[in-house]
Coordinates of C-alpha atoms and ligand atoms in Angstrom, one line a residue:
M1 CA 1.2 -0.2 -24.7
E2 CA 2.8 2.9 -23.2
E3 CA 1.6 6.5 -23.1
D4 CA 3.3 9.0 -25.3
F5 CA 3.7 11.5 -22.4
R6 CA 5.3 11.5 -19.0
A7 CA 3.9 13.5 -16.1
L8 CA 7.4 13.7 -14.7
E9 CA 10.9 12.9 -15.9
F10 CA 14.4 13.9 -14.6
V11 CA 16.3 15.1 -17.6
G12 CA 19.4 17.4 -18.0
G13 CA 19.7 18.0 -14.3
A14 CA 16.1 19.2 -13.9
L15 CA 12.7 17.7 -13.1
R16 CA 10.5 18.1 -16.2
L17 CA 6.8 18.2 -15.5
I18 CA 3.7 18.4 -17.6
D19 CA 2.0 21.6 -16.4
Q20 CA -1.3 19.8 -15.7
R21 CA -3.1 23.1 -15.1
Q22 CA -2.9 23.8 -18.8
L23 CA -4.4 20.5 -20.0
P24 CA -6.4 19.7 -22.2
E25 CA -5.8 22.9 -24.1
K26 CA -2.0 22.7 -24.2
L27 CA 0.6 20.0 -23.5
V28 CA 3.3 22.2 -22.0
Y29 CA 6.3 21.1 -19.9
I30 CA 8.1 23.1 -17.2
N31 CA 11.5 22.5 -15.6
C32 CA 12.1 22.5 -11.9
R33 CA 15.7 23.3 -11.1
S34 CA 15.5 23.7 -7.3
A35 CA 13.8 22.2 -4.3
G36 CA 11.7 25.3 -4.1
D37 CA 10.6 24.9 -7.7
V38 CA 9.4 21.3 -6.9
A39 CA 7.6 22.4 -3.7
N40 CA 5.9 25.1 -5.7
A41 CA 4.9 22.8 -8.5
I42 CA 3.3 20.4 -6.0
R43 CA 1.5 23.2 -4.1
T44 CA 0.1 24.8 -7.3
M45 CA -0.8 21.5 -8.8
I46 CA 1.4 21.6 -11.9
V47 CA 2.0 18.1 -10.8
R48 CA -0.8 16.3 -8.8
G49 CA -2.0 12.9 -8.0
A50 CA -0.6 11.1 -5.0
P51 CA 2.1 8.8 -6.7
A52 CA 3.2 11.6 -9.1
I53 CA 3.6 13.9 -6.2
G54 CA 5.8 11.3 -4.5
G55 CA 7.9 10.8 -7.6
A56 CA 8.4 14.5 -8.0
A57 CA 9.2 14.9 -4.3
G58 CA 12.0 12.3 -4.6
Y59 CA 13.8 14.4 -7.2
G60 CA 13.1 17.5 -5.1
V61 CA 15.1 15.9 -2.3
Y62 CA 18.0 15.3 -4.7
L63 CA 17.8 19.0 -5.9
A64 CA 17.8 20.0 -2.2
L65 CA 21.0 18.1 -1.6
L66 CA 22.7 19.9 -4.5
E67 CA 21.5 23.2 -3.3
A68 CA 22.3 22.6 0.4
D69 CA 26.0 22.8 -0.3
D70 CA 27.1 20.4 2.5
S71 CA 24.8 22.1 5.1
T72 CA 22.7 19.4 6.7
E73 CA 20.6 22.1 8.3
R74 CA 19.8 23.7 5.0
F75 CA 19.1 20.2 3.4
N76 CA 16.7 19.3 6.1
A77 CA 14.9 22.7 5.8
L78 CA 14.5 22.3 2.1
C79 CA 13.2 18.7 2.5
Q80 CA 10.7 20.1 5.0
T81 CA 9.5 22.7 2.5
I82 CA 8.8 19.9 0.0
R83 CA 7.2 17.7 2.6
S84 CA 4.7 20.3 3.6
A85 CA 3.7 21.4 0.1
R86 CA 0.4 19.6 0.4
P87 CA -1.0 17.7 3.5
T88 CA -3.2 14.8 2.4
A89 CA -1.4 12.5 0.0
V90 CA 0.9 10.4 2.1
N91 CA 3.1 9.5 -0.9
L92 CA 4.6 13.0 -0.5
M93 CA 5.9 12.5 3.0
W94 CA 6.8 8.8 2.3
A95 CA 9.0 9.8 -0.7
V96 CA 10.7 12.7 1.0
D97 CA 11.5 10.5 4.1
R98 CA 12.7 7.6 1.9
V99 CA 15.1 9.7 -0.1
R100 CA 16.3 11.7 2.9
K101 CA 17.0 8.5 4.8
R102 CA 19.1 7.2 1.8
A103 CA 21.0 10.5 1.9
E104 CA 21.8 10.0 5.6
E105 CA 22.7 6.3 5.1
T106 CA 25.2 7.1 2.3
G107 CA 26.8 10.1 3.8
Y108 CA 24.9 12.4 1.5
D109 CA 26.2 10.7 -1.6
R110 CA 24.6 12.5 -4.6
N111 CA 24.6 9.6 -7.0
E112 CA 23.0 7.3 -4.4
V113 CA 20.3 9.9 -3.7
L114 CA 19.5 10.3 -7.4
K115 CA 19.3 6.5 -7.7
E116 CA 16.8 6.4 -4.9
A117 CA 14.6 9.0 -6.5
D118 CA 14.8 7.1 -9.8
S119 CA 13.8 3.9 -7.9
I120 CA 10.6 5.5 -6.7
V121 CA 9.6 6.2 -10.2
L122 CA 10.6 2.8 -11.6
E123 CA 8.9 1.0 -8.8
D124 CA 5.8 3.1 -9.2
K125 CA 5.5 2.3 -12.9
A126 CA 6.0 -1.4 -12.1
M127 CA 3.4 -1.3 -9.3
N128 CA 0.9 0.4 -11.6
R129 CA 1.3 -2.4 -14.2
R130 CA 0.7 -5.1 -11.6
I131 CA -2.2 -3.2 -10.1
G132 CA -3.8 -3.1 -13.6
E133 CA -3.4 -6.8 -14.1
I134 CA -4.8 -7.6 -10.6
G135 CA -7.7 -5.1 -10.9
A136 CA -8.8 -6.1 -14.4
D137 CA -9.5 -9.6 -13.1
V138 CA -12.4 -8.2 -11.0
L139 CA -14.1 -6.8 -14.1
R140 CA -16.3 -8.6 -16.6
K141 CA -16.7 -8.3 -20.3
G142 CA -18.7 -5.3 -21.3
D143 CA -18.7 -3.6 -17.9
T144 CA -19.4 0.1 -17.5
I145 CA -17.1 1.7 -15.0
L146 CA -17.5 5.0 -13.1
T147 CA -14.4 6.9 -12.1
H148 CA -13.8 10.1 -10.3
C149 CA -10.9 12.7 -10.5
N150 CA -7.8 11.5 -12.3
A151 CA -5.9 8.4 -11.3
G152 CA -4.2 7.8 -14.6
A153 CA -0.7 8.2 -16.0
L154 CA -0.8 11.9 -15.2
A155 CA -1.4 11.2 -11.5
T156 CA 1.4 8.6 -11.3
C157 CA 4.9 7.9 -12.6
G158 CA 3.3 6.1 -15.5
W159 CA 0.3 4.0 -16.6
G160 CA -2.0 4.9 -13.7
T161 CA -3.8 3.2 -10.8
A162 CA -7.6 3.3 -11.4
L163 CA -7.1 4.1 -15.1
G164 CA -4.4 1.4 -15.2
V165 CA -7.1 -1.1 -14.3
I166 CA -9.4 0.4 -16.9
K167 CA -6.6 0.4 -19.6
E168 CA -5.6 -3.2 -18.9
A169 CA -9.2 -4.3 -19.2
H170 CA -9.5 -2.3 -22.5
Y171 CA -6.3 -3.8 -23.9
R172 CA -7.5 -7.3 -22.9
G173 CA -10.4 -6.7 -25.3
M174 CA -13.0 -6.7 -22.6
G175 CA -15.1 -4.0 -24.3
I176 CA -15.5 -1.8 -21.2
K177 CA -17.0 1.7 -21.2
V178 CA -16.2 4.5 -18.8
Y179 CA -18.2 7.3 -17.2
A180 CA -15.9 10.1 -15.9
D181 CA -17.1 12.6 -13.3
E182 CA -15.9 16.0 -14.3
T183 CA -14.7 16.5 -10.6
R184 CA -15.4 20.0 -9.4
P185 CA -13.9 22.5 -8.8
L186 CA -10.6 21.8 -10.6
L187 CA -12.1 19.4 -13.2
Q188 CA -9.4 16.7 -13.1
G189 CA -12.0 14.3 -14.5
A190 CA -12.9 16.5 -17.4
R191 CA -9.5 18.0 -18.1
L192 CA -7.3 15.0 -17.4
T193 CA -9.1 11.7 -17.2
A194 CA -11.2 12.4 -20.3
W195 CA -8.0 13.6 -22.1
E196 CA -6.1 10.4 -21.2
L197 CA -9.0 8.1 -22.1
V198 CA -9.8 9.8 -25.4
R199 CA -6.1 9.7 -26.3
A200 CA -6.0 6.0 -25.5
G201 CA -9.1 5.3 -27.6
I202 CA -11.2 4.0 -24.6
P203 CA -14.9 4.8 -24.8
V204 CA -15.6 7.5 -22.2
T205 CA -18.6 9.7 -21.4
L206 CA -18.0 12.8 -19.4
I207 CA -20.7 13.6 -16.8
P208 CA -21.4 16.4 -14.3
D209 CA -20.6 15.0 -10.8
S210 CA -24.3 15.1 -9.8
A211 CA -25.3 12.8 -12.6
A212 CA -23.5 9.8 -11.0
A213 CA -26.4 9.1 -8.5
T214 CA -28.9 8.6 -11.3
L215 CA -26.6 6.4 -13.4
I216 CA -25.9 4.2 -10.3
R217 CA -29.6 4.0 -9.3
D218 CA -30.6 3.1 -12.9
G219 CA -28.2 0.1 -13.0
K220 CA -25.9 1.8 -15.6
I221 CA -22.7 1.3 -13.6
D222 CA -21.2 -2.1 -12.9
A223 CA -18.3 -0.9 -10.7
I224 CA -16.8 2.3 -9.3
I225 CA -13.0 2.4 -9.6
L226 CA -11.0 5.3 -8.3
G227 CA -7.7 6.3 -6.7
A228 CA -6.5 7.1 -3.1
D229 CA -4.4 9.7 -1.5
R230 CA -4.0 8.1 1.9
I231 CA -5.3 4.7 3.3
T232 CA -5.2 4.3 7.0
A233 CA -4.6 1.1 9.0
N234 CA -8.3 0.4 9.3
G235 CA -9.0 0.7 5.6
D236 CA -10.4 4.2 5.5
V237 CA -9.5 6.1 2.3
A238 CA -8.9 9.8 1.6
N239 CA -9.4 10.6 -2.0
K240 CA -10.7 13.5 -4.1
L241 CA -13.7 15.4 -2.7
G242 CA -16.9 13.6 -3.9
T243 CA -15.5 10.1 -3.4
F244 CA -17.3 9.6 -0.1
M245 CA -20.6 10.7 -1.6
L246 CA -20.2 8.1 -4.4
S247 CA -19.4 5.4 -1.9
V248 CA -22.7 6.0 0.0
I249 CA -24.7 5.8 -3.3
A250 CA -22.8 2.7 -4.3
K251 CA -23.5 1.0 -1.0
T252 CA -27.2 2.0 -1.2
Y253 CA -27.5 0.4 -4.7
G254 CA -25.1 -2.5 -4.2
V255 CA -22.5 -1.5 -6.8
P256 CA -18.9 -2.7 -6.1
F257 CA -16.7 0.2 -5.0
Y258 CA -12.9 -0.3 -5.4
S259 CA -10.1 2.0 -4.3
V260 CA -6.9 1.5 -6.3
A261 CA -3.5 2.4 -5.0
P262 CA 0.1 1.2 -4.6
T263 CA 1.0 0.2 -1.1
S264 CA 3.1 3.4 -0.8
T265 CA -0.3 5.1 -0.3
I266 CA -1.0 3.2 2.9
D267 CA -0.2 5.1 6.1
F268 CA 0.4 2.1 8.4
G269 CA 1.0 4.4 11.3
M270 CA -2.3 6.2 11.2
K271 CA -5.2 4.3 12.8
S272 CA -8.3 5.8 11.1
G273 CA -9.4 8.3 8.5
K274 CA -10.5 10.7 11.2
D275 CA -6.8 11.6 11.6
I276 CA -6.1 12.3 8.0
P277 CA -5.3 16.0 7.4
I278 CA -7.6 17.3 4.7
E279 CA -6.3 20.1 2.6
E280 CA -8.5 23.1 2.2
R281 CA -7.8 25.1 -0.9
D282 CA -8.4 28.7 -1.9
G283 CA -12.0 29.8 -2.2
D284 CA -11.3 31.3 -5.6
E285 CA -11.1 27.8 -7.1
V286 CA -14.9 27.7 -6.5
R287 CA -15.7 31.4 -7.0
R288 CA -13.7 31.8 -10.2
P289 CA -13.5 28.5 -12.1
G290 CA -11.1 29.0 -15.0
G291 CA -10.6 32.6 -13.7
I292 CA -14.2 33.7 -14.5
L293 CA -16.2 35.0 -11.6
M294 CA -19.2 32.7 -11.1
A295 CA -20.2 33.7 -7.6
P296 CA -20.4 36.9 -5.6
E297 CA -16.8 38.0 -5.0
S298 CA -17.4 38.3 -1.2
V299 CA -19.2 35.0 -0.7
D300 CA -17.6 32.6 1.8
V301 CA -16.4 29.3 0.4
Y302 CA -15.6 26.0 1.9
N303 CA -13.3 24.1 -0.4
P304 CA -11.8 20.9 0.9
A305 CA -9.8 19.1 -1.7
F306 CA -10.4 15.6 -0.3
D307 CA -12.9 13.6 1.7
V308 CA -12.6 10.3 3.6
T309 CA -14.5 7.2 2.6
P310 CA -15.1 4.9 5.6
H311 CA -13.9 1.3 5.1
E312 CA -17.5 0.0 5.5
N313 CA -18.3 1.5 2.1
I314 CA -15.4 -0.1 0.3
T315 CA -15.6 -3.4 -1.5
G316 CA -11.9 -3.8 -1.9
I317 CA -8.6 -1.9 -2.1
I318 CA -6.6 -3.0 -5.2
T319 CA -2.9 -2.9 -4.7
E320 CA 0.2 -4.4 -6.4
R321 CA 0.3 -7.0 -3.6
G322 CA -3.2 -8.2 -4.1
I323 CA -6.8 -7.0 -3.3
I324 CA -7.4 -6.1 0.3
Y325 CA -10.9 -7.2 1.3
P326 CA -12.5 -6.9 4.7
P327 CA -11.6 -7.3 7.5
F328 CA -9.4 -4.4 6.3
D329 CA -7.5 -3.9 9.6
K330 CA -6.3 -7.5 9.7
N331 CA -5.5 -7.6 6.0
I332 CA -3.6 -4.3 6.0
E333 CA -1.6 -5.6 8.8
R334 CA -0.6 -8.6 6.7
I335 CA 0.5 -6.2 4.0
R336 CA 2.6 -4.2 6.6
C337 CA 4.3 -7.5 7.5
G338 CA 5.3 -8.0 3.9
E339 CA 2.7 -10.6 2.8
T340 CA 1.2 -10.7 -0.6
I341 CA -2.5 -11.4 -0.4
Ligands
MRU401 O1 -5.9 17.1 -5.9 P1 -5.3 16.1 -6.7 O2 -5.6 16.2 -8.2 O3 -3.9 15.8 -6.4 O4 -6.1 14.8 -6.3 C1 -5.9 13.5 -6.9 C2 -6.7 12.4 -6.4 O5 -7.5 12.6 -5.5 C3 -6.4 11.1 -7.0 O6 -7.6 10.3 -7.0 C4 -5.4 10.4 -6.1 O7 -4.3 11.2 -5.9 C5 -4.9 9.1 -6.7 S1 -3.9 9.3 -8.1 C6 -3.4 7.8 -8.7

């Protein structure tokens, strides 16, 4: 099974992206032809989701190399523009650094740089498939899963992380059902996750974010499965705002809580979630959802895009190299040393 859409694809010398801001109303593609276009697409969330941002950024570095016209200074400045487009998802910095390093190693060979960007995408697709297989093994027949934000094919280079697990379980015939949080304020759950699951024929019920607590308390949720934007060395996880709140409720009622991510989302050099830079976005995303004024124009808004779930609240982190269980610090160190667990 494959999706019939690609969040990102490099075709005809340009990075073609689904404009995710326009879903579910329209499936529209836009082309990025420069490093600046790629940085802008990441900043404005035309492309979003940690692994998809990483995949797009890799091609951004290739476009930067073409534009830099043999100026290393210009190339580095363009890479930096892409690298700083959004602060929280570590896949962005990881991808830029990886492709830039390849450029340096190969004497700025354009073909080699493009190959490296392609590798990020191919590897991500393969990791997602493996994650799905590993993750589906923790589910039981007939389980009802709660997910938050969008960690599907749209958020990755293909297939999805949390939704990859859900899809794998569905295609195994396990008869699972999904509740999708709408995910305020940008509604990635409603606009993107519900779109992906309906398209795949997976039973999904959309809920306002605040309904999750009641469902969990009433025993209607067997597991919570969601994505990650950055995982630190001690197992703390940054993910879409609202994830932390879900983890507290899950812990209170003893519901398993799994973060799902490729190992490219682990920031081995960062000790704990306290150090993760959390993006704050424009207050108008809250004041004017969909462009319609829903609050006094002059009201102050606090709009963090992510929050940090402490590792104590996490049952396990599902990766392509196995499921990381507590003690997270020791087991993440094993992953850093190249082990499969
Ligand atoms: O602001 P977004 O839409 O980029 O946030 C996305 C998320 O928080 C996802 O859960 C995360 O990136 C994992 S995607 C596989």
